[in-house]
Amino acid sequence: DVTPPVALATYASAGIAKSEPLKTGFTALLVAAAGFIVPYMFIYNPGLLLQGSVFEIVFASVTALIAVIGLSAAVQGYFADDINIIERLLLLAVPFLIVYPTMLTNLIGAAIVVAIFAKQKGFGKKKNTLEGGTV
């Protein structure tokens, strides 16, 4: 169990690491946050339980992966690069958009993840190149 105030596993690991138990517990809670979102997705999307057509199962799995990626990046503050507060808030909204499975919310959530990734990787920016030879 990693949820404070009980968090027995984190208290044991904090003792081994000689760190503060409550701070370790909250860090573990943030790392395990995706494990709290995905079960709610089961309610609205039986494809995650392998019920339905192959398309429904694959679509549910991909959207769940996008939700977990968005939440993990928001919690850790890092995606392809460090993220600012606006990117963090947008990524934090992704799992909540995807939990309720409508095509519009899924597309918005996926677009947020792709847009932030593209921005951080510098897609669309002109690269500086040297003309006339090598360095």
Short mmCIF file of C-alpha atoms in Angstrom, two decimals:
data_model
loop_
_atom_site.label_atom_id
_atom_site.label_comp_id
_atom_site.label_asym_id
_atom_site.label_seq_id
_atom_site.Cartn_x
_atom_site.Cartn_y
_atom_site.Cartn_z
CA ASP A 1 0.00 0.00 0.00
CA VAL A 2 1.48 3.34 -1.04
CA THR A 3 -1.26 5.77 -0.02
CA PRO A 4 -0.51 7.95 3.02
CA PRO A 5 -1.10 7.93 5.96
CA VAL A 6 -0.93 4.09 6.10
CA ALA A 7 1.65 3.48 3.34
CA LEU A 8 3.40 0.58 5.03
CA ALA A 9 5.66 -0.13 2.07
CA THR A 10 6.79 3.47 1.84
CA TYR A 11 7.49 3.70 5.57
CA ALA A 12 9.69 0.62 5.32
CA SER A 13 11.52 1.99 2.28
CA ALA A 14 11.92 5.39 3.95
CA GLY A 15 13.61 3.67 6.87
CA ILE A 16 16.02 1.90 4.54
CA ALA A 17 16.73 5.09 2.56
CA LYS A 18 16.91 7.23 5.72
CA SER A 19 14.38 9.70 4.31
CA GLU A 20 11.24 11.31 5.68
CA PRO A 21 8.38 8.76 5.70
CA LEU A 22 5.60 11.20 4.82
CA LYS A 23 7.55 12.78 1.96
CA THR A 24 8.40 9.31 0.66
CA GLY A 25 4.73 8.32 0.95
CA PHE A 26 3.53 11.27 -1.10
CA THR A 27 6.20 10.65 -3.74
CA ALA A 28 5.07 7.01 -3.98
CA LEU A 29 1.46 8.18 -4.26
CA LEU A 30 2.33 10.43 -7.19
CA VAL A 31 4.26 7.66 -8.94
CA ALA A 32 1.32 5.26 -8.48
CA ALA A 33 -1.32 7.79 -9.58
CA ALA A 34 -1.92 6.03 -12.90
CA GLY A 35 -3.01 2.96 -10.98
CA PHE A 36 -5.87 5.00 -9.55
CA ILE A 37 -7.14 6.35 -12.90
CA VAL A 38 -7.20 3.19 -15.05
CA PRO A 39 -9.76 1.31 -12.89
CA TYR A 40 -12.22 4.16 -13.45
CA MET A 41 -11.73 3.71 -17.17
CA PHE A 42 -12.96 0.10 -16.80
CA ILE A 43 -16.39 1.43 -15.82
CA TYR A 44 -16.92 3.40 -19.01
CA ASN A 45 -14.91 1.29 -21.42
CA PRO A 46 -15.27 -2.51 -21.28
CA GLY A 47 -12.68 -2.82 -24.05
CA LEU A 48 -10.03 -2.56 -21.34
CA LEU A 49 -11.42 -5.80 -19.93
CA LEU A 50 -11.11 -7.41 -23.38
CA GLN A 51 -14.85 -7.23 -23.99
CA GLY A 52 -15.98 -6.14 -27.42
CA SER A 53 -14.57 -6.15 -30.91
CA VAL A 54 -10.86 -6.09 -31.69
CA PHE A 55 -11.15 -2.42 -32.67
CA GLU A 56 -12.82 -1.53 -29.34
CA ILE A 57 -10.14 -3.38 -27.39
CA VAL A 58 -7.25 -1.76 -29.28
CA PHE A 59 -8.86 1.69 -29.13
CA ALA A 60 -9.47 1.37 -25.38
CA SER A 61 -5.90 0.23 -24.81
CA VAL A 62 -4.41 3.07 -26.83
CA THR A 63 -6.53 5.71 -25.10
CA ALA A 64 -5.65 4.26 -21.68
CA LEU A 65 -1.97 4.44 -22.63
CA ILE A 66 -2.37 8.08 -23.66
CA ALA A 67 -4.09 8.84 -20.34
CA VAL A 68 -1.31 7.17 -18.35
CA ILE A 69 1.39 9.00 -20.35
CA GLY A 70 -0.35 12.34 -19.78
CA LEU A 71 -0.81 11.75 -16.07
CA SER A 72 2.73 10.46 -15.58
CA ALA A 73 4.23 13.45 -17.37
CA ALA A 74 2.09 15.88 -15.38
CA VAL A 75 2.98 14.29 -12.06
CA GLN A 76 6.71 14.04 -12.76
CA GLY A 77 7.06 17.43 -14.48
CA TYR A 78 8.92 15.93 -17.41
CA PHE A 79 7.80 14.63 -20.79
CA ALA A 80 10.31 14.88 -23.64
CA ASP A 81 11.84 17.81 -21.75
CA ASP A 82 10.99 19.78 -18.61
CA ILE A 83 7.41 21.03 -18.74
CA ASN A 84 6.10 24.41 -17.66
CA ILE A 85 3.02 24.91 -15.49
CA ILE A 86 0.62 25.34 -18.43
CA GLU A 87 1.83 22.15 -20.11
CA ARG A 88 1.60 20.40 -16.76
CA LEU A 89 -2.01 21.49 -16.24
CA LEU A 90 -2.93 20.49 -19.79
CA LEU A 91 -1.33 17.06 -19.34
CA LEU A 92 -3.10 16.69 -16.00
CA ALA A 93 -6.42 17.21 -17.80
CA VAL A 94 -5.71 14.39 -20.29
CA PRO A 95 -6.68 11.40 -18.10
CA PHE A 96 -9.86 13.15 -17.01
CA LEU A 97 -10.77 13.83 -20.63
CA ILE A 98 -10.12 10.22 -21.59
CA VAL A 99 -11.85 8.53 -18.62
CA TYR A 100 -15.24 9.33 -20.10
CA PRO A 101 -14.97 7.74 -23.54
CA THR A 102 -16.40 9.98 -26.20
CA MET A 103 -14.59 10.44 -29.47
CA LEU A 104 -14.32 14.21 -28.92
CA THR A 105 -12.73 13.99 -25.47
CA ASN A 106 -10.39 11.21 -26.59
CA LEU A 107 -9.25 13.26 -29.57
CA ILE A 108 -8.74 16.37 -27.43
CA GLY A 109 -6.70 14.36 -24.92
CA ALA A 110 -4.57 12.76 -27.63
CA ALA A 111 -4.09 16.13 -29.35
CA ILE A 112 -2.82 17.68 -26.12
CA VAL A 113 -0.24 14.91 -25.65
CA VAL A 114 0.90 15.02 -29.28
CA ALA A 115 1.07 18.84 -29.35
CA ILE A 116 3.16 19.07 -26.19
CA PHE A 117 5.46 16.30 -27.38
CA ALA A 118 5.89 18.01 -30.77
CA LYS A 119 6.56 21.36 -29.10
CA GLN A 120 9.20 19.88 -26.84
CA LYS A 121 10.90 17.98 -29.64
CA GLY A 122 10.96 21.13 -31.75
CA PHE A 123 8.89 19.87 -34.68
CA GLY A 124 8.04 22.73 -37.00
CA LYS A 125 11.03 24.84 -35.96
CA LYS A 126 13.61 25.75 -38.52
CA LYS A 127 16.96 24.16 -37.75
CA ASN A 128 20.08 26.33 -37.76
CA THR A 129 22.49 25.02 -40.35
CA LEU A 130 25.88 26.24 -41.44
CA GLU A 131 26.28 27.12 -45.09
CA GLY A 132 29.38 26.51 -47.09
CA GLY A 133 31.18 23.75 -45.27
CA THR A 134 31.93 22.10 -42.03
CA VAL A 135 32.72 23.45 -38.63
#
